Amino acid sequence: MKSLIWGLALGAAVTAAPSQFTGVITDSECSDGDHSHMKMGPTNAECVIACVASHGASYVLYDGKQSWTLSDQKTPEKFAGKHVTVTGTPNAKTMTIQVDSIVPAK
């Protein structure tokens, strides 16, 4: 029984390891990064910020294939519409990332 508990704890630790994700900070209304249909501002960044502020959207990271909702909903504002690297712990079931950091992509 002790080895089963240890194995489960070790498995949880392995699956909860932080990872890096690269993509564009966008919003859940325009989760594929295409802001042309919303027209909430003349730039992608302005549309992202407006959708979050006015429509209750969330900041997400779009990696070119899928969108990940970010746990940190304050820091992404300064990166709206920009290509970034997010370090954090993913949850594939809920498509969320528990954010540790966000930096401009290199």
PDB file of N, CA, C and O in Angstrom, residues 60-104:
ATOM      1  N   VAL A  60      -6.040  34.460 -23.055  1.00  0.00           N
ATOM      2  CA  VAL A  60      -5.619  33.106 -23.398  1.00  0.00           C
ATOM      3  C   VAL A  60      -4.317  33.174 -24.195  1.00  0.00           C
ATOM      4  O   VAL A  60      -3.971  34.213 -24.758  1.00  0.00           O
ATOM      5  N   LEU A  61      -3.634  32.050 -24.230  1.00  0.00           N
ATOM      6  CA  LEU A  61      -2.464  31.898 -25.085  1.00  0.00           C
ATOM      7  C   LEU A  61      -2.879  31.019 -26.250  1.00  0.00           C
ATOM      8  O   LEU A  61      -3.344  29.890 -26.052  1.00  0.00           O
ATOM      9  N   TYR A  62      -2.736  31.527 -27.476  1.00  0.00           N
ATOM     10  CA  TYR A  62      -3.035  30.745 -28.672  1.00  0.00           C
ATOM     11  C   TYR A  62      -1.709  30.298 -29.266  1.00  0.00           C
ATOM     12  O   TYR A  62      -0.879  31.135 -29.652  1.00  0.00           O
ATOM     13  N   ASP A  63      -1.489  28.982 -29.322  1.00  0.00           N
ATOM     14  CA  ASP A  63      -0.203  28.450 -29.777  1.00  0.00           C
ATOM     15  C   ASP A  63      -0.198  28.077 -31.262  1.00  0.00           C
ATOM     16  O   ASP A  63       0.721  27.438 -31.746  1.00  0.00           O
ATOM     17  N   GLY A  64      -1.217  28.475 -31.976  1.00  0.00           N
ATOM     18  CA  GLY A  64      -1.314  28.155 -33.397  1.00  0.00           C
ATOM     19  C   GLY A  64      -2.247  26.995 -33.675  1.00  0.00           C
ATOM     20  O   GLY A  64      -2.678  26.790 -34.808  1.00  0.00           O
ATOM     21  N   LYS A  65      -2.565  26.220 -32.618  1.00  0.00           N
ATOM     22  CA  LYS A  65      -3.465  25.080 -32.761  1.00  0.00           C
ATOM     23  C   LYS A  65      -4.609  25.134 -31.768  1.00  0.00           C
ATOM     24  O   LYS A  65      -5.724  24.784 -32.081  1.00  0.00           O
ATOM     25  N   GLN A  66      -4.295  25.544 -30.536  1.00  0.00           N
ATOM     26  CA  GLN A  66      -5.306  25.568 -29.482  1.00  0.00           C
ATOM     27  C   GLN A  66      -5.075  26.740 -28.546  1.00  0.00           C
ATOM     28  O   GLN A  66      -3.999  27.312 -28.516  1.00  0.00           O
ATOM     29  N   SER A  67      -6.116  27.064 -27.808  1.00  0.00           N
ATOM     30  CA  SER A  67      -6.042  28.174 -26.854  1.00  0.00           C
ATOM     31  C   SER A  67      -6.018  27.624 -25.437  1.00  0.00           C
ATOM     32  O   SER A  67      -6.751  26.698 -25.108  1.00  0.00           O
ATOM     33  N   TRP A  68      -5.167  28.224 -24.629  1.00  0.00           N
ATOM     34  CA  TRP A  68      -5.027  27.868 -23.224  1.00  0.00           C
ATOM     35  C   TRP A  68      -5.441  29.060 -22.382  1.00  0.00           C
ATOM     36  O   TRP A  68      -4.879  30.148 -22.528  1.00  0.00           O
ATOM     37  N   THR A  69      -6.413  28.892 -21.505  1.00  0.00           N
ATOM     38  CA  THR A  69      -6.801  29.965 -20.584  1.00  0.00           C
ATOM     39  C   THR A  69      -5.699  30.117 -19.546  1.00  0.00           C
ATOM     40  O   THR A  69      -5.170  29.126 -19.037  1.00  0.00           O
ATOM     41  N   LEU A  70      -5.364  31.361 -19.246  1.00  0.00           N
ATOM     42  CA  LEU A  70      -4.269  31.649 -18.310  1.00  0.00           C
ATOM     43  C   LEU A  70      -4.809  31.956 -16.927  1.00  0.00           C
ATOM     44  O   LEU A  70      -5.777  32.711 -16.783  1.00  0.00           O
ATOM     45  N   SER A  71      -4.179  31.401 -15.910  1.00  0.00           N
ATOM     46  CA  SER A  71      -4.617  31.647 -14.533  1.00  0.00           C
ATOM     47  C   SER A  71      -4.382  33.104 -14.138  1.00  0.00           C
ATOM     48  O   SER A  71      -5.167  33.672 -13.390  1.00  0.00           O
ATOM     49  N   ASP A  72      -3.318  33.693 -14.622  1.00  0.00           N
ATOM     50  CA  ASP A  72      -2.998  35.096 -14.352  1.00  0.00           C
ATOM     51  C   ASP A  72      -3.748  35.937 -15.374  1.00  0.00           C
ATOM     52  O   ASP A  72      -3.496  35.855 -16.572  1.00  0.00           O
ATOM     53  N   GLN A  73      -4.673  36.746 -14.918  1.00  0.00           N
ATOM     54  CA  GLN A  73      -5.471  37.580 -15.819  1.00  0.00           C
ATOM     55  C   GLN A  73      -5.081  39.055 -15.737  1.00  0.00           C
ATOM     56  O   GLN A  73      -5.789  39.907 -16.272  1.00  0.00           O
ATOM     57  N   LYS A  74      -3.962  39.380 -15.097  1.00  0.00           N
ATOM     58  CA  LYS A  74      -3.488  40.769 -15.025  1.00  0.00           C
ATOM     59  C   LYS A  74      -2.258  40.980 -15.901  1.00  0.00           C
ATOM     60  O   LYS A  74      -2.229  41.887 -16.721  1.00  0.00           O
ATOM     61  N   THR A  75      -1.243  40.145 -15.730  1.00  0.00           N
ATOM     62  CA  THR A  75       0.011  40.278 -16.484  1.00  0.00           C
ATOM     63  C   THR A  75      -0.190  40.229 -17.993  1.00  0.00           C
ATOM     64  O   THR A  75       0.452  41.002 -18.714  1.00  0.00           O
ATOM     65  N   PRO A  76      -1.060  39.372 -18.528  1.00  0.00           N
ATOM     66  CA  PRO A  76      -1.190  39.287 -19.989  1.00  0.00           C
ATOM     67  C   PRO A  76      -1.605  40.591 -20.673  1.00  0.00           C
ATOM     68  O   PRO A  76      -1.341  40.759 -21.859  1.00  0.00           O
ATOM     69  N   GLU A  77      -2.236  41.505 -19.950  1.00  0.00           N
ATOM     70  CA  GLU A  77      -2.677  42.751 -20.591  1.00  0.00           C
ATOM     71  C   GLU A  77      -1.518  43.476 -21.272  1.00  0.00           C
ATOM     72  O   GLU A  77      -1.661  43.966 -22.384  1.00  0.00           O
ATOM     73  N   LYS A  78      -0.358  43.526 -20.622  1.00  0.00           N
ATOM     74  CA  LYS A  78       0.775  44.252 -21.226  1.00  0.00           C
ATOM     75  C   LYS A  78       1.376  43.499 -22.412  1.00  0.00           C
ATOM     76  O   LYS A  78       2.162  44.057 -23.163  1.00  0.00           O
ATOM     77  N   PHE A  79       0.980  42.230 -22.590  1.00  0.00           N
ATOM     78  CA  PHE A  79       1.459  41.432 -23.715  1.00  0.00           C
ATOM     79  C   PHE A  79       0.366  41.176 -24.747  1.00  0.00           C
ATOM     80  O   PHE A  79       0.540  40.350 -25.648  1.00  0.00           O
ATOM     81  N   ALA A  80      -0.764  41.843 -24.643  1.00  0.00           N
ATOM     82  CA  ALA A  80      -1.897  41.616 -25.548  1.00  0.00           C
ATOM     83  C   ALA A  80      -1.461  41.735 -27.008  1.00  0.00           C
ATOM     84  O   ALA A  80      -0.818  42.706 -27.397  1.00  0.00           O
ATOM     85  N   GLY A  81      -1.809  40.717 -27.791  1.00  0.00           N
ATOM     86  CA  GLY A  81      -1.492  40.715 -29.211  1.00  0.00           C
ATOM     87  C   GLY A  81      -0.041  40.400 -29.535  1.00  0.00           C
ATOM     88  O   GLY A  81       0.346  40.410 -30.702  1.00  0.00           O
ATOM     89  N   LYS A  82       0.770  40.092 -28.527  1.00  0.00           N
ATOM     90  CA  LYS A  82       2.197  39.859 -28.739  1.00  0.00           C
ATOM     91  C   LYS A  82       2.550  38.386 -28.613  1.00  0.00           C
ATOM     92  O   LYS A  82       1.865  37.604 -27.958  1.00  0.00           O
ATOM     93  N   HIS A  83       3.662  38.031 -29.234  1.00  0.00           N
ATOM     94  CA  HIS A  83       4.198  36.676 -29.202  1.00  0.00           C
ATOM     95  C   HIS A  83       5.004  36.517 -27.915  1.00  0.00           C
ATOM     96  O   HIS A  83       5.930  37.293 -27.674  1.00  0.00           O
ATOM     97  N   VAL A  84       4.650  35.529 -27.090  1.00  0.00           N
ATOM     98  CA  VAL A  84       5.260  35.364 -25.772  1.00  0.00           C
ATOM     99  C   VAL A  84       5.589  33.893 -25.488  1.00  0.00           C
ATOM    100  O   VAL A  84       5.138  32.998 -26.195  1.00  0.00           O
ATOM    101  N   THR A  85       6.342  33.709 -24.415  1.00  0.00           N
ATOM    102  CA  THR A  85       6.566  32.383 -23.855  1.00  0.00           C
ATOM    103  C   THR A  85       5.995  32.389 -22.448  1.00  0.00           C
ATOM    104  O   THR A  85       6.358  33.241 -21.629  1.00  0.00           O
ATOM    105  N   VAL A  86       5.078  31.462 -22.192  1.00  0.00           N
ATOM    106  CA  VAL A  86       4.467  31.314 -20.871  1.00  0.00           C
ATOM    107  C   VAL A  86       5.061  30.071 -20.226  1.00  0.00           C
ATOM    108  O   VAL A  86       5.095  29.005 -20.838  1.00  0.00           O
ATOM    109  N   THR A  87       5.547  30.228 -19.006  1.00  0.00           N
ATOM    110  CA  THR A  87       6.007  29.084 -18.224  1.00  0.00           C
ATOM    111  C   THR A  87       4.955  28.820 -17.165  1.00  0.00           C
ATOM    112  O   THR A  87       4.520  29.747 -16.471  1.00  0.00           O
ATOM    113  N   GLY A  88       4.527  27.571 -17.082  1.00  0.00           N
ATOM    114  CA  GLY A  88       3.501  27.231 -16.111  1.00  0.00           C
ATOM    115  C   GLY A  88       3.107  25.772 -16.187  1.00  0.00           C
ATOM    116  O   GLY A  88       3.632  25.008 -17.002  1.00  0.00           O
ATOM    117  N   THR A  89       2.178  25.420 -15.336  1.00  0.00           N
ATOM    118  CA  THR A  89       1.722  24.034 -15.247  1.00  0.00           C
ATOM    119  C   THR A  89       0.410  23.887 -16.012  1.00  0.00           C
ATOM    120  O   THR A  89      -0.575  24.535 -15.680  1.00  0.00           O
ATOM    121  N   PRO A  90       0.404  23.046 -17.057  1.00  0.00           N
ATOM    122  CA  PRO A  90      -0.804  22.871 -17.859  1.00  0.00           C
ATOM    123  C   PRO A  90      -1.785  21.884 -17.243  1.00  0.00           C
ATOM    124  O   PRO A  90      -1.400  20.976 -16.513  1.00  0.00           O
ATOM    125  N   ASN A  91      -3.054  22.112 -17.547  1.00  0.00           N
ATOM    126  CA  ASN A  91      -4.103  21.146 -17.224  1.00  0.00           C
ATOM    127  C   ASN A  91      -4.825  20.875 -18.544  1.00  0.00           C
ATOM    128  O   ASN A  91      -5.627  21.699 -18.994  1.00  0.00           O
ATOM    129  N   ALA A  92      -4.511  19.751 -19.166  1.00  0.00           N
ATOM    130  CA  ALA A  92      -5.063  19.438 -20.484  1.00  0.00           C
ATOM    131  C   ALA A  92      -6.570  19.219 -20.452  1.00  0.00           C
ATOM    132  O   ALA A  92      -7.250  19.455 -21.453  1.00  0.00           O
ATOM    133  N   LYS A  93      -7.109  18.791 -19.329  1.00  0.00           N
ATOM    134  CA  LYS A  93      -8.557  18.569 -19.235  1.00  0.00           C
ATOM    135  C   LYS A  93      -9.329  19.875 -19.301  1.00  0.00           C
ATOM    136  O   LYS A  93     -10.381  19.957 -19.915  1.00  0.00           O
ATOM    137  N   THR A  94      -8.817  20.911 -18.641  1.00  0.00           N
ATOM    138  CA  THR A  94      -9.516  22.198 -18.614  1.00  0.00           C
ATOM    139  C   THR A  94      -8.898  23.207 -19.579  1.00  0.00           C
ATOM    140  O   THR A  94      -9.396  24.327 -19.691  1.00  0.00           O
ATOM    141  N   MET A  95      -7.827  22.800 -20.268  1.00  0.00           N
ATOM    142  CA  MET A  95      -7.104  23.689 -21.200  1.00  0.00           C
ATOM    143  C   MET A  95      -6.711  25.004 -20.520  1.00  0.00           C
ATOM    144  O   MET A  95      -6.937  26.096 -21.050  1.00  0.00           O
ATOM    145  N   THR A  96      -6.130  24.882 -19.336  1.00  0.00           N
ATOM    146  CA  THR A  96      -5.654  26.033 -18.587  1.00  0.00           C
ATOM    147  C   THR A  96      -4.168  25.870 -18.285  1.00  0.00           C
ATOM    148  O   THR A  96      -3.636  24.750 -18.281  1.00  0.00           O
ATOM    149  N   ILE A  97      -3.522  27.000 -18.048  1.00  0.00           N
ATOM    150  CA  ILE A  97      -2.132  26.999 -17.603  1.00  0.00           C
ATOM    151  C   ILE A  97      -2.072  27.791 -16.308  1.00  0.00           C
ATOM    152  O   ILE A  97      -2.518  28.954 -16.261  1.00  0.00           O
ATOM    153  N   GLN A  98      -1.541  27.164 -15.263  1.00  0.00           N
ATOM    154  CA  GLN A  98      -1.259  27.860 -14.008  1.00  0.00           C
ATOM    155  C   GLN A  98       0.050  28.598 -14.262  1.00  0.00           C
ATOM    156  O   GLN A  98       1.122  28.009 -14.313  1.00  0.00           O
ATOM    157  N   VAL A  99      -0.019  29.907 -14.451  1.00  0.00           N
ATOM    158  CA  VAL A  99       1.099  30.706 -14.932  1.00  0.00           C
ATOM    159  C   VAL A  99       2.131  30.965 -13.841  1.00  0.00           C
ATOM    160  O   VAL A  99       1.787  31.416 -12.744  1.00  0.00           O
ATOM    161  N   ASP A 100       3.384  30.705 -14.191  1.00  0.00           N
ATOM    162  CA  ASP A 100       4.515  31.082 -13.349  1.00  0.00           C
ATOM    163  C   ASP A 100       5.128  32.384 -13.873  1.00  0.00           C
ATOM    164  O   ASP A 100       5.495  33.249 -13.097  1.00  0.00           O
ATOM    165  N   SER A 101       5.249  32.500 -15.203  1.00  0.00           N
ATOM    166  CA  SER A 101       5.827  33.714 -15.791  1.00  0.00           C
ATOM    167  C   SER A 101       5.402  33.862 -17.241  1.00  0.00           C
ATOM    168  O   SER A 101       5.041  32.882 -17.908  1.00  0.00           O
ATOM    169  N   ILE A 102       5.450  35.108 -17.707  1.00  0.00           N
ATOM    170  CA  ILE A 102       5.192  35.432 -19.114  1.00  0.00           C
ATOM    171  C   ILE A 102       6.286  36.387 -19.543  1.00  0.00           C
ATOM    172  O   ILE A 102       6.519  37.418 -18.892  1.00  0.00           O
ATOM    173  N   VAL A 103       6.982  36.041 -20.635  1.00  0.00           N
ATOM    174  CA  VAL A 103       8.054  36.884 -21.161  1.00  0.00           C
ATOM    175  C   VAL A 103       7.905  36.970 -22.671  1.00  0.00           C
ATOM    176  O   VAL A 103       7.317  36.079 -23.296  1.00  0.00           O
ATOM    177  N   PRO A 104       8.439  38.046 -23.281  1.00  0.00           N
ATOM    178  CA  PRO A 104       8.404  38.118 -24.745  1.00  0.00           C
ATOM    179  C   PRO A 104       9.134  36.912 -25.340  1.00  0.00           C
ATOM    180  O   PRO A 104      10.166  36.470 -24.814  1.00  0.00           O
TER     181      PRO A 104
END
